[in-house]
Short mmCIF file of C-alpha atoms and ligand atoms in Angstrom, two decimals:
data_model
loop_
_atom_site.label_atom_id
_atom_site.label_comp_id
_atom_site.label_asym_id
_atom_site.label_seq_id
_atom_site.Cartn_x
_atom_site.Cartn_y
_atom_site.Cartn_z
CA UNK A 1 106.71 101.63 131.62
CA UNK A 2 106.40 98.03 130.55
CA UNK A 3 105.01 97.18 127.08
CA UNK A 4 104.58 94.33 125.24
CA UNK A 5 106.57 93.37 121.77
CA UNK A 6 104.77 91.07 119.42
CA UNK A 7 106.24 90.12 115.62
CA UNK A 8 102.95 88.65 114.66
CA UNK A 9 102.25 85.96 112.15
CA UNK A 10 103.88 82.56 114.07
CA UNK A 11 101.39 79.85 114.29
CA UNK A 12 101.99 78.85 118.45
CA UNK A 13 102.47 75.52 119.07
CA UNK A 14 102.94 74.10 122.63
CA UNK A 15 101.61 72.66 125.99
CA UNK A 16 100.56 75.34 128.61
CA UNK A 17 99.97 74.22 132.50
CA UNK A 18 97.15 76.49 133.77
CA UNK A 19 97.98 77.77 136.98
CA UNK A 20 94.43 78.95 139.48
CA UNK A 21 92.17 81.12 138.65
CA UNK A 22 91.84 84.47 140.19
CA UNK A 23 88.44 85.12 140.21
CA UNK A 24 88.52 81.56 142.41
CA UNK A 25 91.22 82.83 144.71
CA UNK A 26 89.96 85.85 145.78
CA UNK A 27 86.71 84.64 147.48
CA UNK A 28 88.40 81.82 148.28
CA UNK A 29 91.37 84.18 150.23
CA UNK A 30 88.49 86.26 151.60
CA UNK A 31 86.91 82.79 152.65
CA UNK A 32 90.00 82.32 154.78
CA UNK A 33 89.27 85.01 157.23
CA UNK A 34 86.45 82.88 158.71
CA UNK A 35 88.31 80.17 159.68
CA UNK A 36 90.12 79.26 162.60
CA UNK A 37 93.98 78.05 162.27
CA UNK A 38 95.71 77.29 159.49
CA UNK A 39 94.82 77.14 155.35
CA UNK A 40 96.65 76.36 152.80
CA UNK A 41 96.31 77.33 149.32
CA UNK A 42 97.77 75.62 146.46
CA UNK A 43 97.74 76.27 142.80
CA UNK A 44 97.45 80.46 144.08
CA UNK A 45 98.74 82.54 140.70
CA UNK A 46 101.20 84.80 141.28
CA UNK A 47 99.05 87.82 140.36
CA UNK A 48 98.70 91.61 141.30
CA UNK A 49 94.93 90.98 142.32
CA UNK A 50 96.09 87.77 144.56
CA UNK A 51 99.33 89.71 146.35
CA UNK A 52 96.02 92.56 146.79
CA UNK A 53 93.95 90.19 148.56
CA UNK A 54 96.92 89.32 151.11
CA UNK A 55 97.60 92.69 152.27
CA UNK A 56 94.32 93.54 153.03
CA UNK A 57 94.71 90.19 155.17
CA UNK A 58 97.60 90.81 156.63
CA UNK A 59 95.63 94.41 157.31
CA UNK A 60 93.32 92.58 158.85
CA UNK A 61 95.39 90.64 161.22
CA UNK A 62 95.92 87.43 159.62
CA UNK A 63 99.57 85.89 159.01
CA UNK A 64 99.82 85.67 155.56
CA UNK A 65 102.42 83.99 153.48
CA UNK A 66 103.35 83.62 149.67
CA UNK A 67 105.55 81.33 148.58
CA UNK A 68 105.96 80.41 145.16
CA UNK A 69 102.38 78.96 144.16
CA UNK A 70 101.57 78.51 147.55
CA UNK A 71 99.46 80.86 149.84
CA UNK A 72 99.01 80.40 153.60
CA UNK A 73 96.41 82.49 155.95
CA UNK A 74 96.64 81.72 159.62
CA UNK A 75 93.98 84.14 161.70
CA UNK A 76 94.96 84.46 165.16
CA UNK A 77 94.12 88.27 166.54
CA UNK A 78 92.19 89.99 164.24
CA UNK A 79 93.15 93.38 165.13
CA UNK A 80 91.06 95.42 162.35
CA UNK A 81 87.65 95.73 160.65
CA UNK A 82 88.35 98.09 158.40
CA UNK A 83 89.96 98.06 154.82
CA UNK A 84 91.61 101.36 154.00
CA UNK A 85 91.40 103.08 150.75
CA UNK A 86 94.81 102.52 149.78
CA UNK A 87 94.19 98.90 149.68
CA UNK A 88 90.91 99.24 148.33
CA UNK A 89 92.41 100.47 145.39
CA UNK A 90 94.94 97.86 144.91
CA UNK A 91 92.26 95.52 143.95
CA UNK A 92 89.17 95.64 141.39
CA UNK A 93 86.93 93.85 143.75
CA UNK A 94 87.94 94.23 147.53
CA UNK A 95 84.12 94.01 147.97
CA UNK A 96 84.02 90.22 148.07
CA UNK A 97 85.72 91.02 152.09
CA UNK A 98 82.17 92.63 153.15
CA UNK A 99 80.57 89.31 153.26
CA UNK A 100 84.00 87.58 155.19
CA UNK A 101 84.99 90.81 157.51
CA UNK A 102 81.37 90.89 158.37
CA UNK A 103 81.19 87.97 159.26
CA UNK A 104 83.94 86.95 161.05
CA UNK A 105 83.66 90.36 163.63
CA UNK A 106 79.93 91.65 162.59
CA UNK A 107 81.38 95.48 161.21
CA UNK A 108 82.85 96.41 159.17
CA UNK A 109 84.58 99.70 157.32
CA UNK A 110 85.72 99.94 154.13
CA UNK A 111 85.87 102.71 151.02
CA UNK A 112 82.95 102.70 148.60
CA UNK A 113 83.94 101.24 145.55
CA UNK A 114 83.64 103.41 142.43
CA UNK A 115 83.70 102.52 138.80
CA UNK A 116 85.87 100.88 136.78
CA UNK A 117 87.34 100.32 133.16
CA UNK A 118 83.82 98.06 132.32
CA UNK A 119 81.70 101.11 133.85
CA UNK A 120 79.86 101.67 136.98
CA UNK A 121 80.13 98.73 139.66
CA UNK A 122 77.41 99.21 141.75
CA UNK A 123 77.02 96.99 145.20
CA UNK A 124 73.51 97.88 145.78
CA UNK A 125 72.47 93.87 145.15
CA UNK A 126 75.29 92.94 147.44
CA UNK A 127 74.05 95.33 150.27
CA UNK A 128 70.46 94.40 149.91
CA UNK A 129 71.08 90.79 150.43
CA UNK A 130 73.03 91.50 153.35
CA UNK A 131 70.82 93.82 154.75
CA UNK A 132 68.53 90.95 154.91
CA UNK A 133 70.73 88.66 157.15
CA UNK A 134 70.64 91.38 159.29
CA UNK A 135 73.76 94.18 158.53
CA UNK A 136 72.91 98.05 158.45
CA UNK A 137 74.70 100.42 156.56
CA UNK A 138 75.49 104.06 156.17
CA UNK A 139 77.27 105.72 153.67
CA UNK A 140 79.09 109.12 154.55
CA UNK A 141 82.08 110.75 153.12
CA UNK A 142 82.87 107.64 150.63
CA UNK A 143 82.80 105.71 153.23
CA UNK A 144 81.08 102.34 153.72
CA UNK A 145 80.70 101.80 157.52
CA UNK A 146 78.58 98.10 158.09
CA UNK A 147 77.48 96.55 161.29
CA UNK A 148 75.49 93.48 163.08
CA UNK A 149 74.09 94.13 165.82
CA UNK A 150 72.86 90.30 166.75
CA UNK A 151 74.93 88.42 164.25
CA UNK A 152 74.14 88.19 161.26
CA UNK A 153 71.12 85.63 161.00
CA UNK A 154 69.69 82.93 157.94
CA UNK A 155 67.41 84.80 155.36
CA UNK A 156 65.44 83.59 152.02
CA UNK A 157 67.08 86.09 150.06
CA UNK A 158 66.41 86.45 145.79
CA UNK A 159 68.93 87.90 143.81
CA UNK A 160 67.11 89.99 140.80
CA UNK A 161 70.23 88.78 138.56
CA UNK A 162 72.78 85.70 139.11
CA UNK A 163 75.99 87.97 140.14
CA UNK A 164 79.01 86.38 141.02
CA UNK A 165 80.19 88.79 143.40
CA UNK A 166 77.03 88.97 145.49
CA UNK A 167 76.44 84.88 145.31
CA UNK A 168 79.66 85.01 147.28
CA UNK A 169 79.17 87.51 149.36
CA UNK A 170 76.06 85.70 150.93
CA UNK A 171 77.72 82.43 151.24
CA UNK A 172 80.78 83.96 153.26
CA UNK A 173 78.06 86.19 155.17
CA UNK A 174 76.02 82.81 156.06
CA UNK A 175 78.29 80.12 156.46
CA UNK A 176 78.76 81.22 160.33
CA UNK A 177 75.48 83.10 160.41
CA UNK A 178 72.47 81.61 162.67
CA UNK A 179 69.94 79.12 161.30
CA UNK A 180 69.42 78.97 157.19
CA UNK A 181 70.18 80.88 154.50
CA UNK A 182 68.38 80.43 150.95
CA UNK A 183 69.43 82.40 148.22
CA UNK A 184 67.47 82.30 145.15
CA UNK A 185 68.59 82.77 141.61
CA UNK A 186 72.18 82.54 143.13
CA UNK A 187 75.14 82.53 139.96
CA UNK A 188 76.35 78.79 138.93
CA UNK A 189 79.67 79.88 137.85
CA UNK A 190 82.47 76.91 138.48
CA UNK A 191 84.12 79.73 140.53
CA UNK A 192 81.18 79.79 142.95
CA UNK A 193 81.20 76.24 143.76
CA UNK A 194 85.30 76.23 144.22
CA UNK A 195 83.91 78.66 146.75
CA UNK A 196 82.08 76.11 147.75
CA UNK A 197 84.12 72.99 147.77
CA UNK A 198 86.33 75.01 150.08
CA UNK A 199 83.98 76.01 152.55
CA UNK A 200 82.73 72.45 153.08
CA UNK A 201 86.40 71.11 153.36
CA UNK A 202 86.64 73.71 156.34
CA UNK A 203 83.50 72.50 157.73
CA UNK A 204 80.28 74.35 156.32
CA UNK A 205 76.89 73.45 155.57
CA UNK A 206 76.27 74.38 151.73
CA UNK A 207 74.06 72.53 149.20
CA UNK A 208 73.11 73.04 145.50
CA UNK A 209 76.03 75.30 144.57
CA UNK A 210 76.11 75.37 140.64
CA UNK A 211 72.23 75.56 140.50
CA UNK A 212 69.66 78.28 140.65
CA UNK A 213 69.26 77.73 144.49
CA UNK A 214 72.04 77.47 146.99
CA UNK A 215 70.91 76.41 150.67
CA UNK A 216 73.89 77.38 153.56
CA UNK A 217 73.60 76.16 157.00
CA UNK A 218 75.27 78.79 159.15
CA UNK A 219 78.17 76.53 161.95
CA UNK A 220 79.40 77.41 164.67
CA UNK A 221 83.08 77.32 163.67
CA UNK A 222 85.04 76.32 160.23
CA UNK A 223 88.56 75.10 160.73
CA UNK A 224 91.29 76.36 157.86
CA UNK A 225 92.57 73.73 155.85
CA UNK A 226 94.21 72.52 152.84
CA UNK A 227 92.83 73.47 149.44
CA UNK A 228 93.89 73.50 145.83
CA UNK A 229 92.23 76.36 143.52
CA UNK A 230 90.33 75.62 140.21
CA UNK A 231 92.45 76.04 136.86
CA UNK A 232 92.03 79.26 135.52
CA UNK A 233 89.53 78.68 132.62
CA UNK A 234 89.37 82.53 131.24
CA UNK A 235 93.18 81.97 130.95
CA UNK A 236 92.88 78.84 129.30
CA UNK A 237 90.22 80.26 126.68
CA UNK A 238 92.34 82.79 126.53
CA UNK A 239 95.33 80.49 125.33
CA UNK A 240 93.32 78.20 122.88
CA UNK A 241 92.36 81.74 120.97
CA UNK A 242 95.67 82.85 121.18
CA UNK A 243 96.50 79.20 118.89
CA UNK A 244 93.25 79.53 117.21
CA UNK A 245 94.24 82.61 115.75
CA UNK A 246 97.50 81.82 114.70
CA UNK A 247 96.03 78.51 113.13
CA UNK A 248 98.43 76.61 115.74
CA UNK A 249 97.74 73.46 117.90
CA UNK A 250 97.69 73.41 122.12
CA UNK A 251 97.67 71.30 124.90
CA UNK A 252 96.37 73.04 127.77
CA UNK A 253 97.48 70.59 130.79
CA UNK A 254 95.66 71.03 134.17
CA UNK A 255 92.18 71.41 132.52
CA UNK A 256 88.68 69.81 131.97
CA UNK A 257 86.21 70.50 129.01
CA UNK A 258 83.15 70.69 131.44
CA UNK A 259 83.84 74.09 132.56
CA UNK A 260 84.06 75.35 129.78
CA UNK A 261 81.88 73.76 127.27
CA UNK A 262 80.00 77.00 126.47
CA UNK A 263 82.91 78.48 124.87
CA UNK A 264 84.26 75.04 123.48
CA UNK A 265 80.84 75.09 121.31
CA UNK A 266 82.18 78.39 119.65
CA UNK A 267 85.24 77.81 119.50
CA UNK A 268 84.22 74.80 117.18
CA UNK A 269 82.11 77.27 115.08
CA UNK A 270 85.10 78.65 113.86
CA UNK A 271 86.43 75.77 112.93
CA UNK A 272 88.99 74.67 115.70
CA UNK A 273 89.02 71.03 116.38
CA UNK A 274 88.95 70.31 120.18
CA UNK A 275 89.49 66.81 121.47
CA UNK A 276 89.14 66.48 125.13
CA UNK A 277 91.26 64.35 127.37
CA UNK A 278 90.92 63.90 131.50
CA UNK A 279 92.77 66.65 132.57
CA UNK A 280 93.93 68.61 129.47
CA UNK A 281 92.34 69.69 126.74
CA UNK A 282 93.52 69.92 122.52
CA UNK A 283 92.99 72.21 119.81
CA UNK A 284 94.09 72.58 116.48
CA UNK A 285 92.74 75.23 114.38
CA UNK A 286 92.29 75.58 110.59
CA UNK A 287 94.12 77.93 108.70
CA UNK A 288 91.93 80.77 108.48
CA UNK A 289 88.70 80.99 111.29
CA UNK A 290 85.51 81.37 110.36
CA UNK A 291 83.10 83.96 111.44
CA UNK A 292 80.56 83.02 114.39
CA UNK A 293 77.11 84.77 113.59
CA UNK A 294 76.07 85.71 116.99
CA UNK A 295 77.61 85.57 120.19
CA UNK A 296 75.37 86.84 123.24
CA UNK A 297 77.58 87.39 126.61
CA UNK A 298 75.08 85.77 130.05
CA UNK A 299 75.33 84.26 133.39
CA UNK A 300 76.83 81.08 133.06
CA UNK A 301 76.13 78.30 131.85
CA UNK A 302 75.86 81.19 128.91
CA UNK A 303 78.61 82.16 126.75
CA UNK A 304 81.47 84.30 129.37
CA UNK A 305 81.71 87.91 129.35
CA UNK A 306 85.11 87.35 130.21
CA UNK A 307 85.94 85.97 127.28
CA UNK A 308 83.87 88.33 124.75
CA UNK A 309 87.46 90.69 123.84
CA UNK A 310 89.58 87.22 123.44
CA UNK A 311 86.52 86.16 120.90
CA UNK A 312 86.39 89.16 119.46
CA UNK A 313 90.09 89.78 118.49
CA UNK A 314 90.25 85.95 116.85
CA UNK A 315 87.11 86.78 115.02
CA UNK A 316 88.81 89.88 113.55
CA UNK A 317 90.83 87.59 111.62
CA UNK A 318 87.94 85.43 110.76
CA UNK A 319 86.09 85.06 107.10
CA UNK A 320 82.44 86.75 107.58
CA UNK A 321 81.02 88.82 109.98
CA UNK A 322 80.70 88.18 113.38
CA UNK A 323 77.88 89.64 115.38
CA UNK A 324 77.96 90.07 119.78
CA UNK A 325 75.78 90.95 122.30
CA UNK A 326 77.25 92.30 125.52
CA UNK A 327 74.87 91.72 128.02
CA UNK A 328 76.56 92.11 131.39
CA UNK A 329 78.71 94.96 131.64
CA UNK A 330 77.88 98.68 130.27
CA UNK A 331 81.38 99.33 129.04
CA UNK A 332 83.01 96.14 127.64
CA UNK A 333 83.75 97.52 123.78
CA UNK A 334 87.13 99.83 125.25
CA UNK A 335 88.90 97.20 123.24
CA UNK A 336 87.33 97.75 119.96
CA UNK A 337 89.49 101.17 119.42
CA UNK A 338 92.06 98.95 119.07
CA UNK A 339 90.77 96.32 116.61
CA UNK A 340 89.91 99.08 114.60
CA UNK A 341 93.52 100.88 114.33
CA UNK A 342 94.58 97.19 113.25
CA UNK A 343 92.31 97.23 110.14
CA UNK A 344 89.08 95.72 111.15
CA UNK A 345 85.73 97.26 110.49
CA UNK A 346 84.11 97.31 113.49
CA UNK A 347 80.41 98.93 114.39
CA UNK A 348 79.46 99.26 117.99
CA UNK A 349 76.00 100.55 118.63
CA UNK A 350 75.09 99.79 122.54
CA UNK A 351 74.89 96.09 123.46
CA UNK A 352 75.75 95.13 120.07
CA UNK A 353 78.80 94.94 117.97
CA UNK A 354 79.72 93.72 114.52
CA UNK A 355 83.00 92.65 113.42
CA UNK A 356 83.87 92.29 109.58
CA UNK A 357 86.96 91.70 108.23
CA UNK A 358 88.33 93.72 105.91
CA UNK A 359 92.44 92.76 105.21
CA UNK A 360 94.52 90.87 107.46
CA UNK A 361 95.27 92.13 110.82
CA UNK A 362 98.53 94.85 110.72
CA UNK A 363 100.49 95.06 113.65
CA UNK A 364 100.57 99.09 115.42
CA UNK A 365 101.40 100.65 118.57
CA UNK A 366 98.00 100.17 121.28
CA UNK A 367 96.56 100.45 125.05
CA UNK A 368 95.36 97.80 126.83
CA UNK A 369 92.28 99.47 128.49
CA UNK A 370 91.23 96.55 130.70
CA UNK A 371 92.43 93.05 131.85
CA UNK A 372 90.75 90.58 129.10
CA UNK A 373 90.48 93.51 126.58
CA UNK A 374 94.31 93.98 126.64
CA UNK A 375 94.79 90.23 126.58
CA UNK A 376 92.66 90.45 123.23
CA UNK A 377 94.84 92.82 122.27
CA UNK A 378 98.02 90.36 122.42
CA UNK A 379 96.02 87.20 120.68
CA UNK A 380 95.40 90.18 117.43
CA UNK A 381 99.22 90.96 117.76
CA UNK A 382 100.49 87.67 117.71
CA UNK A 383 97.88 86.89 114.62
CA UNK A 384 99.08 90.61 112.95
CA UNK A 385 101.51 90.90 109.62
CA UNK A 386 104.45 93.28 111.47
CA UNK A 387 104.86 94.26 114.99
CA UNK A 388 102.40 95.11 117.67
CA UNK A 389 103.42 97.04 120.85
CA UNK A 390 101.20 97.02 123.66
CA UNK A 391 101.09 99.27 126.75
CA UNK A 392 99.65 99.54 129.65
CA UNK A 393 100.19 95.96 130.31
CA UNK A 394 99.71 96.14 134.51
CA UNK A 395 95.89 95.40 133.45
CA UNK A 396 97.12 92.24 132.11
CA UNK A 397 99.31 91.23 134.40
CA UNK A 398 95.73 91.48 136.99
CA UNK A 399 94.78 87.76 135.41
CA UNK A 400 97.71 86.06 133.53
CA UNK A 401 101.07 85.38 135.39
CA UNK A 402 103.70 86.40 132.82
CA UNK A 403 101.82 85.72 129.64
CA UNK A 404 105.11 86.26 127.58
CA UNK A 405 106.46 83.03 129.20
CA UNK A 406 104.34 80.76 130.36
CA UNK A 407 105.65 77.55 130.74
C1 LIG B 501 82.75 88.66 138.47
C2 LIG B 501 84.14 88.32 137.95
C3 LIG B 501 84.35 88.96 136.60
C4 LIG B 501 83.23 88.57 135.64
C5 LIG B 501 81.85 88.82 136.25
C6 LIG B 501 80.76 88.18 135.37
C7 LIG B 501 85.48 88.09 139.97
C8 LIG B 501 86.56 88.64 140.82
N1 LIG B 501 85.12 88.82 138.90
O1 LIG B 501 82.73 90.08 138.65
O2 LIG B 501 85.61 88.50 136.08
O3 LIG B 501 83.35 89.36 134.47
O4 LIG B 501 81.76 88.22 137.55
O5 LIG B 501 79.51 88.37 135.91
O6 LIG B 501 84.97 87.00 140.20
N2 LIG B 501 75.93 94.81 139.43
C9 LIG B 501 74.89 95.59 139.91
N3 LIG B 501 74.69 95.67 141.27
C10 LIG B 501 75.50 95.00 142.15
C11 LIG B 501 76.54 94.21 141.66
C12 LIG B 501 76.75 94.14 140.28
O7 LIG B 501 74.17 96.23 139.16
O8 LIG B 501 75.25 95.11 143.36
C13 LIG B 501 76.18 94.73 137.96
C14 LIG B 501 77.57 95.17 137.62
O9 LIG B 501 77.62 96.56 137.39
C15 LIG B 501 77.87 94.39 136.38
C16 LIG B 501 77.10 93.09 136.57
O10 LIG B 501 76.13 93.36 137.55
O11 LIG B 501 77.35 95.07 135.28
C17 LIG B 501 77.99 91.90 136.91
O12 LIG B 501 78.37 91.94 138.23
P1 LIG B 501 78.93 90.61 138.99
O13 LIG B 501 78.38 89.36 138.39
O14 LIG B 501 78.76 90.85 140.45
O15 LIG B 501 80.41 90.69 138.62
P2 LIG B 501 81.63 90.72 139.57
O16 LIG B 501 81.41 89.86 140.75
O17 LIG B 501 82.00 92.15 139.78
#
């Protein structure tokens, strides 16, 4: 089994490029099954979740090929509509192919997804919207068996909270659907209108992506084309905490301040110094952080779940005590076990969580239980007096490509 070493207490210092972000690529790859000839993906991470999303294309039917950074999908026969456990599995959220496979040959089969490390992850919002344009379901034996009778058709559709997955699940469902879809309350994350920005280079109708309301014109065809993904923000935040714990300085090449601005706002609390440039971004931190007094987790434009563990291991080694507010997954304190074993006093009573320190970080032998939460995990090793091993590292090589070297 893999692990990682860490000899904490090294302020970083460096330029990172970002490579694309995941959570972009996957609706993006999933996008690809609706269009006819050729696309081309650039910027593609090399990640577990990524190489997922290709074999259940090349499942599908679709040529799919991976080189370097590179991906390219070319759908000639489809030959299946179904997804089989197996590669269910391989992924955390083979879900986002409902709205594509669907789409693309109106059924679909595939596993029902069950929980995961942040708790239940129920698709009941994702279904219902669907539903709508017209899909029926039934469930039997874990299985998830979809079909369209008529094609799926335009509906005004209102999501009852902005989720990511289900925003794109309608938009890949409607793009090729008849007449117009409105969906209401839709999620603005910059991920959802990369989504976007890729559909309309392929031909679709879609307006007011990144707002409350996103309006989709369902075509009669898109045609595959040539596309480069979105840096990876989460990695980037991810990054600056790593040198704003250490009390180092970073040039993250490859990305804006606009998408992440939210974060940028905290990360100033602490007492980082950002300054923004087109196309990279610069932070040198203080010595020691300080504390932030509340951080609440929402949709964007609020503050990113995603990066709650990375905020929560730098403010472990803050002066103060830093409160947070988990408000979008059940389970997203697994990390906290660890923090704890490292010497910081850490109270987690439902949503909320409070993080004093007590003595400086000290470097033991932990889990990663999760992708971001095991990430955390490094940033508190490489800020910890001693040595830090980490294991269970496969759930952090889901969202950073080789974190150890990145160039
Ligand atoms: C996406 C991101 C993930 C991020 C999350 C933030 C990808 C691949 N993943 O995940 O990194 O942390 O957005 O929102 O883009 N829920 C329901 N019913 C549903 C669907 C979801 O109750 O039908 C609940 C989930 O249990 C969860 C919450 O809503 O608690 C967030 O779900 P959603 O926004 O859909 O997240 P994902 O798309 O899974």
């Amino acid at each position: 089994m893999q692990k990682l070493v860490i000899d904490g207490g090294v302020p970083l210092e460096g330029k990172i490029f970002l490579h694309g972000a995941k959570n972009s690529a996957l609706p993006i790859l999933a996008a690809a099954l609706l269009c006819d000839g050729k696309t081309v993906l650039e910027n593609c991470a090399r990640l577990t979740d990524v190489f997922a999303a290709c074999h259940i294309l090349a499942h599908l039917g679709c040529h799919c090929m991976i080189q370097e950074h590179m991906v390219t999908v070319e759908v000639k026969n489809l030959r299946s509509d179904s997804i089989p456990e197996a590669l269910m599995q391989e992924m955390r959220s083979p879900v986002i192919f409902l709205g594509a496979v669907l789409g693309r040959t109106g059924s679909c089969q595939i596993s029902y997804p069950g929980g995961c490390e942040l708790g239940p992850r129920p698709i009941d919002m994702h279904l219902d919207a669907l539903r709508q344009m017209g899909a029926r379901f039934t469930i039997h034996g874990g299985q998830l068996d979809c079909v369209v009778s008529e094609g799926l058709c335009g509906a005004k559709i209102h999501l009852p909270f902005p989720l990511v997955g289900a925003t794109e699940n309608v938009m890949l469902a409607a793009v090729l659907a008849k007449r117009r879809t409105v969906l209401h309350n839709a999620a603005r994350e910059p991920e959802i209108c990369d989504l976007a920005y890729f559909l309309r280079t392929c031909g679709a109708k879609i307006f007011g992506d990144g707002e409350g309301m996103i309006v989709i014109d369902g075509v009669e065809k898109l045609q595959g084309a040539a596309y480069r993904i979105m840096p990876n923000r989460i990695a980037g935040i991810t990054y600056l905490g790593a040198a704003a714990i250490t009390g180092g300085t970073i040039c993250l090449r490859g990305m804006d301040a606009q998408p992440i601005e939210n974060v940028l706002l905290v990360l100033e609390q602490t007492g980082c110094w950002i300054y923004p440039e087109p196309d990279r971004l610069h932070l040198l931190a203080p010595r020691r952080l300080r504390a932030v007094p509340m951080i609440q987790t929402m949709s964007h434009p609020g503050f990113p779940t995603d990066a709650q563990a990375i905020f929560m291991a730098m403010l472990s080694a803050a002066d103060g005590v830093s409160v947070f507010e988990e408000n979008i997954f059940e389970n997203r304190y697994r990390h906290v076990d660890a923090f704890v074993k490292m010497g910081v006093k850490i109270h987690v009573s439902g949503k909320i969580a409070v993080v004093t320190r007590t003595r400086a970080l000290s470097g033991t032998s932990i889990t990663a239980t999760d992708l971001r939460g095991g990430a955390a995990m490094a940033l508190a090793g490489l800020a910890a007096q001693g040595r830090t091993e980490i294991h269970q590292i496969s759930h952090i090589d889901r969202g950073y490509e080789t974190m150890e070297t990145v160039p």
